[in-house]
Amino acid sequence: MVANIHSCGIVGIQGQPVLCQCDLSGGLPQFDVVGLPDASVKESRDRVRAAVKNCGFEFPQRRITVNLAPGELKKEGPIYDLPILVGVLCASKQLPLPPEDACFIGELSLEGRLRPATGVLPMALAARDAGIKTLYVPEDNAAEASVCEELTVIPVRDVPQLAAHLTGEVPIPAQPCYTFATQWQEGLDFADVMGQEMVKRALEIAAAGSHHVLMIGPPGSGKSMLAKRLPSILPDMTLEESLETSKVYSVAGLLESGTPMLQSRPFRSPHHTVSPVGLAGGGSTRPRPGEISLAHNGVLFLDELPEFRRDAVEVLRQPLEDGVVTVSRISGTFTYPSQFMLVCAMNPCKCGYFGHPSGRCNCTDQSIRNYRKRISGPMLDRIDLHVPVSSVAYDQLRERKPAESSEAIRARVNAARERQRARYAGTGVHCNAQLTPGMMREHCPLTPEAQQLMAGAFDRLGLSARAHDRILKVARTIADLAGEERISHMHVAEAIQYRSLDRDTLL
Ligand SMILES: Nc1ncnc2c1ncn2[C@@H]1O[C@H](COP(=O)(O)OP(=O)(O)O)[C@@H](O)[C@H]1O
Ligand SMILES: [Mg+2]
Ligand SMILES: [Zn+2]
């Protein structure tokens, strides 16, 4: 007899329904798994055989064939252990066949315990979309799966417990549904940063529209200090955004078992030794999302940008443009989302003190140019806000007059983001940084004066078309912070001012 058991796999960060067909027939005892299984799926046979025996069942001395369908999908990882085991026990009539709309996911230990799996959230979403009603998952992943309120999620500890549930002897209580809530993380506050009003304003604009920022200033001017406080002013995450990012974390195995979804925007700050694969994702054995995908809908902070490997920084170019990263593997290519806000910090020159009032810098023009060339033109072009950071005056530091709190700034950021959400509702675009050229024509109306200013700046600064679009998006955000629908020349003027490096004036 053939037992058909539903399961699910992962391609990139998407779940993919898989049907596990288990056939018992006469002939010499044999156990085959077919349907493009990789090595870890083939090893399922040994784990399933051991788990069946160690949990007091009988391993059928027949010819067992397991087919994982669809055949063209490459099956990876050990998560098919559980459906295979259930298939074997059902086909040999040791367990009743579960209903058509049940789905099983999980890796087994030799004793028959379920081990935590990666990617359960996207698999649960895919199962739901395929019409599954009951999902059996490892206990540790139950909270993650319970995000889908349409599913009944059964947390499974081990095989005997599951068997008692399926026979109706001792039902396992279903996992309560998870309700999403955003949370503001207490922590570092902008109130600690004296002065630096210009930089804070730029960071507020960046947070409001999710624009990319580069801070340039001497050591000790507070660049790292400012960047580390960004999470405190980022807008609240929506359910949709959190789901997108949580799927990435699920696949990377980074979701905590208690909190199945991200409650606030990610802030990733990789070390400058990070490899291109570490940033972009991929890997030869098990594919893994990189830092740029873990920062999806949040911030990627590269402190001391010129210290980063050039090949690593260059992999950012395509994702910065497309909002997705394409990873190639032997089994094919797939994409991870990567719509992040890039925040970089760097010194103005090799010694760090170019433009410092102390006059300490004695770098030559050539050495300064060489230093800045480490950041390629195309990268600079993609950064919306170029922000000079100068050292704060001693008086300002000494005064210790508490500056505006992060909470006050965040209230303005949230209001500006709310305007964007209302304007772009139903388009899949969350904020101004994600506007497509077509949407920009519709949603970035300029006053006649603003238009004139834009045209003038375009000629005078010799801007690229890309820089032009970026200025327009930033101006859109500045208008949103001001609560205005039309973009005025004041908004455009402020946006242009943040393109200091296009003007190629040394700071
Ligand atoms: N505007 C400021 N207000 C208060 N403290 C500051 C300010 N700027 C710098 N500092 C102090 O100087 C330290 C060094 O700043 P940091 O952010 O590491 O500078 P950078 O990254 O630019 O080299 C901070 O940890 C902080 O104690
Ligand atoms: Mg620093
Ligand atoms: Zn110098």
Tab-separated table of C-alpha atoms in Angstrom, residues 22-373:
chain	number	residue	atom	x	y	z
A	22	CYS	CA	5.853	5.652	0.865
A	23	ASP	CA	5.342	2.253	-0.770
A	24	LEU	CA	5.760	-1.173	0.815
A	25	SER	CA	6.049	-4.184	-1.445
A	26	GLY	CA	7.249	-7.753	-1.349
A	27	GLY	CA	10.783	-8.744	-2.155
A	28	LEU	CA	14.064	-8.473	-0.365
A	29	PRO	CA	14.181	-5.937	2.504
A	30	GLN	CA	15.415	-2.673	1.066
A	31	PHE	CA	14.925	1.034	1.797
A	32	ASP	CA	15.218	3.570	-1.051
A	33	VAL	CA	14.567	7.300	-1.194
A	34	VAL	CA	14.073	8.730	-4.686
A	35	GLY	CA	13.161	12.186	-6.037
A	36	LEU	CA	16.415	14.207	-6.168
A	37	PRO	CA	17.460	13.746	-2.531
A	38	ASP	CA	20.811	15.151	-1.405
A	39	ALA	CA	23.174	13.278	0.919
A	40	SER	CA	21.449	14.406	4.116
A	41	VAL	CA	18.068	13.221	2.786
A	42	LYS	CA	19.587	9.826	1.941
A	43	GLU	CA	20.837	9.608	5.527
A	44	SER	CA	17.202	9.925	6.581
A	45	ARG	CA	16.931	6.181	6.008
A	46	ASP	CA	19.329	5.428	8.852
A	47	ARG	CA	17.752	7.897	11.246
A	48	VAL	CA	14.230	6.723	10.439
A	49	ARG	CA	15.164	3.047	10.820
A	50	ALA	CA	16.803	3.681	14.213
A	51	ALA	CA	13.967	5.937	15.427
A	52	VAL	CA	11.295	3.387	14.439
A	53	LYS	CA	13.044	0.613	16.353
A	54	ASN	CA	13.971	2.732	19.376
A	55	CYS	CA	10.395	3.929	19.821
A	56	GLY	CA	8.954	0.426	20.140
A	57	PHE	CA	7.715	-0.025	16.569
A	58	GLU	CA	8.672	-2.651	14.097
A	59	PHE	CA	10.739	-1.753	11.061
A	60	PRO	CA	9.021	-3.546	8.122
A	61	GLN	CA	11.182	-6.265	6.575
A	62	ARG	CA	9.875	-5.425	3.099
A	63	ARG	CA	10.952	-3.450	0.122
A	64	ILE	CA	10.346	0.226	1.045
A	65	THR	CA	10.389	2.938	-1.621
A	66	VAL	CA	9.988	6.585	-0.642
A	67	ASN	CA	9.357	9.076	-3.429
A	68	LEU	CA	9.669	12.788	-2.724
A	69	ALA	CA	7.548	14.734	-5.224
A	70	PRO	CA	7.807	16.962	-7.235
A	71	GLY	CA	10.814	15.141	-8.662
A	72	GLU	CA	12.458	18.177	-10.272
A	73	LEU	CA	12.819	20.002	-6.928
A	74	LYS	CA	16.147	19.264	-5.264
A	75	LYS	CA	15.486	18.075	-1.705
A	76	GLU	CA	17.965	19.289	0.875
A	77	GLY	CA	18.468	18.787	4.579
A	78	PRO	CA	17.116	16.374	7.136
A	79	ILE	CA	13.578	17.795	7.553
A	80	TYR	CA	11.962	14.931	5.623
A	81	ASP	CA	12.766	12.454	8.425
A	82	LEU	CA	9.395	12.898	10.085
A	83	PRO	CA	7.155	12.522	7.003
A	84	ILE	CA	9.199	9.489	5.925
A	85	LEU	CA	8.815	7.892	9.351
A	86	VAL	CA	5.080	8.599	9.440
A	87	GLY	CA	4.819	7.180	5.895
A	88	VAL	CA	6.606	3.961	6.880
A	89	LEU	CA	4.459	3.482	9.993
A	90	CYS	CA	1.231	4.195	8.087
A	91	ALA	CA	2.097	1.988	5.128
A	92	SER	CA	2.872	-0.870	7.538
A	93	LYS	CA	-0.447	-0.203	9.346
A	94	GLN	CA	1.222	0.566	12.659
A	95	LEU	CA	-0.382	4.034	12.634
A	96	PRO	CA	-3.666	5.297	11.146
A	97	LEU	CA	-3.277	7.429	8.030
A	98	PRO	CA	-3.449	11.127	9.017
A	99	PRO	CA	-6.051	13.358	7.285
A	100	GLU	CA	-5.312	14.730	3.783
A	101	ASP	CA	-4.737	18.254	5.099
A	102	ALA	CA	-2.022	17.350	7.640
A	103	CYS	CA	1.645	18.195	7.024
A	104	PHE	CA	4.781	16.958	8.795
A	105	ILE	CA	8.194	18.635	9.125
A	106	GLY	CA	11.168	17.615	11.203
A	107	GLU	CA	14.552	16.018	11.683
A	108	LEU	CA	14.809	13.005	13.995
A	109	SER	CA	17.453	11.899	16.424
A	110	LEU	CA	18.212	8.178	16.598
A	111	GLU	CA	16.082	7.973	19.765
A	112	GLY	CA	13.105	9.427	17.873
A	113	ARG	CA	13.184	12.932	19.307
A	114	LEU	CA	12.511	15.901	17.019
A	115	ARG	CA	15.303	18.393	16.549
A	116	PRO	CA	14.803	22.117	15.858
A	117	ALA	CA	14.698	22.926	12.130
A	118	THR	CA	15.493	26.042	10.097
A	119	GLY	CA	13.031	27.700	7.738
A	120	VAL	CA	9.843	26.609	9.550
A	121	LEU	CA	8.174	30.020	9.181
A	122	PRO	CA	8.308	30.134	5.347
A	123	MET	CA	7.395	26.433	5.217
A	124	ALA	CA	4.347	27.077	7.410
A	125	LEU	CA	3.268	29.920	5.111
A	126	ALA	CA	3.669	27.708	2.037
A	127	ALA	CA	1.774	24.846	3.694
A	128	ARG	CA	-1.074	27.201	4.529
A	129	ASP	CA	-1.189	28.425	0.924
A	130	ALA	CA	-1.297	24.806	-0.267
A	131	GLY	CA	-4.449	24.183	1.782
A	132	ILE	CA	-2.885	22.444	4.784
A	133	LYS	CA	-4.901	22.764	8.004
A	134	THR	CA	-2.757	20.942	10.589
A	135	LEU	CA	1.016	21.274	10.764
A	136	TYR	CA	3.211	18.984	12.863
A	137	VAL	CA	6.548	20.612	13.720
A	138	PRO	CA	9.368	20.144	16.250
A	139	GLU	CA	8.428	21.607	19.634
A	140	ASP	CA	11.118	24.296	19.394
A	141	ASN	CA	9.677	25.642	16.125
A	142	ALA	CA	6.025	25.626	17.157
A	143	ALA	CA	5.930	29.315	18.094
A	144	GLU	CA	7.413	30.233	14.710
A	145	ALA	CA	4.798	28.209	12.822
A	146	SER	CA	1.957	29.604	14.941
A	147	VAL	CA	2.373	32.955	13.181
A	148	CYS	CA	-0.008	31.533	10.538
A	149	GLU	CA	-3.304	31.872	12.346
A	150	GLU	CA	-5.136	29.706	9.788
A	151	LEU	CA	-3.040	26.667	10.775
A	152	THR	CA	-3.460	24.333	13.723
A	153	VAL	CA	0.133	23.822	14.858
A	154	ILE	CA	0.946	20.650	16.784
A	155	PRO	CA	4.282	20.822	18.639
A	156	VAL	CA	5.930	17.398	18.567
A	157	ARG	CA	8.540	16.334	21.125
A	158	ASP	CA	9.133	12.752	20.022
A	159	VAL	CA	7.727	9.850	18.019
A	160	PRO	CA	5.846	8.030	20.847
A	161	GLN	CA	4.059	11.278	21.727
A	162	LEU	CA	3.111	11.809	18.071
A	163	ALA	CA	1.908	8.189	17.759
A	164	ALA	CA	-0.336	8.576	20.824
A	165	HIS	CA	-1.749	11.750	19.274
A	166	LEU	CA	-2.405	10.199	15.850
A	167	THR	CA	-4.169	7.179	17.358
A	168	GLY	CA	-6.268	9.547	19.464
A	169	GLU	CA	-5.060	8.138	22.796
A	170	VAL	CA	-3.359	11.271	24.136
A	171	PRO	CA	-3.946	14.329	21.930
A	172	ILE	CA	-1.198	16.967	21.948
A	173	PRO	CA	-2.557	20.451	22.737
A	174	ALA	CA	-2.218	22.809	19.743
A	175	GLN	CA	0.167	25.751	19.958
A	176	PRO	CA	-1.675	29.027	20.703
A	177	CYS	CA	-1.512	31.541	17.835
A	178	TYR	CA	1.170	34.171	18.009
A	179	THR	CA	-0.002	37.778	17.856
A	180	PHE	CA	2.458	40.229	16.399
A	181	ALA	CA	3.470	43.237	18.459
A	182	THR	CA	6.160	45.787	17.743
A	183	GLN	CA	8.543	46.617	20.481
A	184	TRP	CA	10.778	49.577	20.970
A	185	GLN	CA	14.111	48.538	22.318
A	186	GLU	CA	15.291	50.545	25.271
A	187	GLY	CA	18.921	51.419	24.998
A	188	LEU	CA	21.271	54.011	23.580
A	189	ASP	CA	19.593	57.399	23.155
A	190	PHE	CA	20.297	60.437	20.978
A	191	ALA	CA	19.935	62.558	24.123
A	192	ASP	CA	23.525	61.513	24.955
A	193	VAL	CA	24.931	63.139	21.814
A	194	MET	CA	25.799	66.814	22.328
A	195	GLY	CA	25.540	69.182	19.356
A	196	GLN	CA	25.776	67.522	15.914
A	197	GLU	CA	22.354	68.894	14.955
A	198	MET	CA	23.125	68.651	11.231
A	199	VAL	CA	24.096	64.994	11.459
A	200	LYS	CA	21.089	64.131	13.577
A	201	ARG	CA	18.818	65.839	11.088
A	202	ALA	CA	20.364	63.769	8.278
A	203	LEU	CA	19.897	60.553	10.277
A	204	GLU	CA	16.284	61.487	10.990
A	205	ILE	CA	15.645	61.945	7.255
A	206	ALA	CA	17.440	58.689	6.504
A	207	ALA	CA	15.372	56.764	9.061
A	208	ALA	CA	12.120	58.317	7.847
A	209	GLY	CA	12.604	57.297	4.210
A	210	SER	CA	15.133	54.443	4.626
A	211	HIS	CA	17.851	56.299	2.691
A	212	HIS	CA	21.544	55.394	2.597
A	213	VAL	CA	23.960	57.554	4.607
A	214	LEU	CA	27.708	58.073	4.616
A	215	MET	CA	29.208	59.959	7.568
A	216	ILE	CA	32.669	61.440	7.055
A	217	GLY	CA	34.610	62.901	9.942
A	218	PRO	CA	37.763	62.688	12.070
A	219	PRO	CA	38.238	59.993	14.723
A	220	GLY	CA	36.370	60.726	17.939
A	221	SER	CA	33.822	63.006	16.288
A	222	GLY	CA	31.051	60.593	17.275
A	223	LYS	CA	30.279	58.743	14.038
A	224	SER	CA	30.062	55.317	15.677
A	225	MET	CA	28.217	56.814	18.623
A	226	LEU	CA	25.584	58.332	16.322
A	227	ALA	CA	25.164	55.207	14.196
A	228	LYS	CA	24.695	52.972	17.239
A	229	ARG	CA	21.768	55.141	18.283
A	230	LEU	CA	19.955	54.737	14.963
A	231	PRO	CA	17.845	51.748	16.114
A	232	SER	CA	16.219	54.052	18.677
A	233	ILE	CA	14.710	56.272	15.960
A	234	LEU	CA	13.792	53.703	13.300
A	235	PRO	CA	10.081	53.578	12.471
A	236	ASP	CA	7.957	50.762	13.909
A	237	MET	CA	7.972	47.611	11.836
A	238	THR	CA	4.711	46.579	10.194
A	239	LEU	CA	3.439	43.002	10.298
A	240	GLU	CA	4.184	42.633	6.585
A	241	GLU	CA	7.756	43.898	6.977
A	242	SER	CA	8.343	41.717	10.009
A	243	LEU	CA	7.116	38.622	8.165
A	244	GLU	CA	9.485	39.355	5.246
A	245	THR	CA	12.486	39.731	7.544
A	246	SER	CA	11.516	36.932	9.942
A	247	LYS	CA	11.483	34.485	7.006
A	248	VAL	CA	15.134	35.305	6.393
A	249	TYR	CA	15.956	34.781	10.068
A	250	SER	CA	14.006	31.511	10.068
A	251	VAL	CA	16.032	30.152	7.143
A	252	ALA	CA	19.259	31.291	8.822
A	253	GLY	CA	18.160	29.562	12.053
A	254	LEU	CA	18.368	32.837	13.971
A	255	LEU	CA	14.833	33.093	15.371
A	256	GLU	CA	14.647	32.670	19.126
A	257	SER	CA	12.262	29.867	20.095
A	258	GLY	CA	10.230	32.244	22.294
A	259	THR	CA	9.911	35.156	19.830
A	260	PRO	CA	8.909	33.749	16.451
A	261	MET	CA	8.998	37.115	14.662
A	262	LEU	CA	11.240	40.152	14.733
A	263	GLN	CA	9.619	42.868	16.816
A	264	SER	CA	11.922	45.668	15.786
A	265	ARG	CA	14.024	46.435	12.724
A	266	PRO	CA	17.339	44.598	12.453
A	267	PHE	CA	20.586	46.538	12.911
A	268	ARG	CA	23.508	44.571	11.455
A	269	SER	CA	27.033	45.737	12.003
A	270	PRO	CA	29.453	43.245	10.417
A	271	HIS	CA	33.188	43.484	11.121
A	272	HIS	CA	35.362	44.869	8.316
A	273	THR	CA	36.921	41.442	7.733
A	274	VAL	CA	33.555	40.108	6.488
A	275	SER	CA	33.806	38.124	3.236
A	276	PRO	CA	31.723	38.739	0.095
A	277	VAL	CA	29.745	35.571	0.895
A	278	GLY	CA	29.253	36.717	4.485
A	279	LEU	CA	27.759	39.957	3.205
A	280	ALA	CA	25.792	38.745	0.187
A	281	GLY	CA	24.920	35.217	1.285
A	282	GLY	CA	25.470	31.820	-0.331
A	283	GLY	CA	28.021	29.220	0.654
A	284	SER	CA	28.929	25.903	-0.870
A	285	THR	CA	27.368	23.431	1.564
A	286	ARG	CA	24.199	24.880	3.055
A	287	PRO	CA	23.118	28.226	1.525
A	288	ARG	CA	22.753	30.970	4.085
A	289	PRO	CA	21.418	34.520	3.839
A	290	GLY	CA	24.168	37.132	4.201
A	291	GLU	CA	24.313	40.294	6.299
A	292	ILE	CA	22.476	42.323	3.639
A	293	SER	CA	19.477	39.997	3.848
A	294	LEU	CA	19.597	39.783	7.633
A	295	ALA	CA	19.393	43.607	7.477
A	296	HIS	CA	16.286	43.453	5.231
A	297	ASN	CA	13.855	46.232	6.288
A	298	GLY	CA	16.490	47.446	8.747
A	299	VAL	CA	20.006	48.886	8.854
A	300	LEU	CA	23.345	47.608	7.578
A	301	PHE	CA	26.108	49.596	9.310
A	302	LEU	CA	29.629	49.493	7.872
A	303	ASP	CA	31.894	51.322	10.305
A	304	GLU	CA	35.285	52.429	8.898
A	305	LEU	CA	34.151	51.726	5.338
A	306	PRO	CA	37.612	51.944	3.655
A	307	GLU	CA	38.812	49.085	5.875
A	308	PHE	CA	36.335	46.667	4.289
A	309	ARG	CA	37.499	44.313	1.562
A	310	ARG	CA	36.883	45.941	-1.768
A	311	ASP	CA	35.326	42.806	-3.273
A	312	ALA	CA	32.974	42.673	-0.294
A	313	VAL	CA	31.817	46.275	-0.703
A	314	GLU	CA	31.337	45.787	-4.430
A	315	VAL	CA	28.841	42.943	-3.918
A	316	LEU	CA	26.539	45.561	-2.412
A	317	ARG	CA	26.102	47.362	-5.717
A	318	GLN	CA	23.484	45.176	-7.359
A	319	PRO	CA	21.395	44.610	-4.190
A	320	LEU	CA	21.466	48.371	-3.456
A	321	GLU	CA	19.848	48.864	-6.836
A	322	ASP	CA	17.457	45.898	-6.949
A	323	GLY	CA	16.531	45.255	-3.323
A	324	VAL	CA	17.239	41.555	-3.809
A	325	VAL	CA	20.417	39.507	-3.996
A	326	THR	CA	20.852	36.577	-6.333
A	327	VAL	CA	22.873	33.667	-5.033
A	328	SER	CA	24.141	30.997	-7.422
A	329	ARG	CA	24.592	27.431	-6.360
A	330	ILE	CA	25.102	24.109	-8.068
A	331	SER	CA	21.416	23.334	-7.554
A	332	GLY	CA	20.416	26.601	-9.261
A	333	THR	CA	20.081	30.271	-8.433
A	334	PHE	CA	17.694	31.863	-6.012
A	335	THR	CA	17.115	35.264	-4.489
A	336	TYR	CA	17.018	36.591	-0.946
A	337	PRO	CA	15.382	39.949	-0.178
A	338	SER	CA	17.817	42.741	0.721
A	339	GLN	CA	16.100	46.091	1.070
A	340	PHE	CA	18.219	47.644	3.747
A	341	MET	CA	19.285	51.107	4.780
A	342	LEU	CA	23.040	51.354	4.322
A	343	VAL	CA	24.871	53.433	6.912
A	344	CYS	CA	28.626	53.927	6.520
A	345	ALA	CA	31.224	55.837	8.469
A	346	MET	CA	34.743	56.813	7.380
A	347	ASN	CA	37.580	59.195	8.136
A	348	PRO	CA	38.177	62.004	5.632
A	349	CYS	CA	41.785	60.963	4.999
A	350	LYS	CA	44.405	58.440	5.986
A	351	CYS	CA	45.465	60.193	9.180
A	352	GLY	CA	41.854	61.101	9.856
A	353	TYR	CA	42.284	64.797	10.592
A	354	PHE	CA	41.739	66.466	7.219
A	355	GLY	CA	39.767	69.668	7.852
A	356	HIS	CA	40.195	69.381	11.616
A	357	PRO	CA	40.628	72.778	13.345
A	358	SER	CA	43.850	71.551	14.956
A	359	GLY	CA	45.496	71.473	11.518
A	360	ARG	CA	47.042	68.127	12.435
A	361	CYS	CA	46.549	66.594	9.001
A	362	ASN	CA	49.544	66.602	6.706
A	363	CYS	CA	48.209	64.237	4.063
A	364	THR	CA	48.900	65.312	0.490
A	365	ASP	CA	46.036	65.971	-1.921
A	366	GLN	CA	47.070	62.858	-3.785
A	367	SER	CA	46.948	60.679	-0.679
A	368	ILE	CA	43.532	62.091	0.241
A	369	ARG	CA	42.234	61.306	-3.228
A	370	ASN	CA	43.668	57.808	-3.077
A	371	TYR	CA	42.087	57.247	0.306
A	372	ARG	CA	38.655	58.274	-0.974
A	373	LYS	CA	39.071	56.248	-4.146
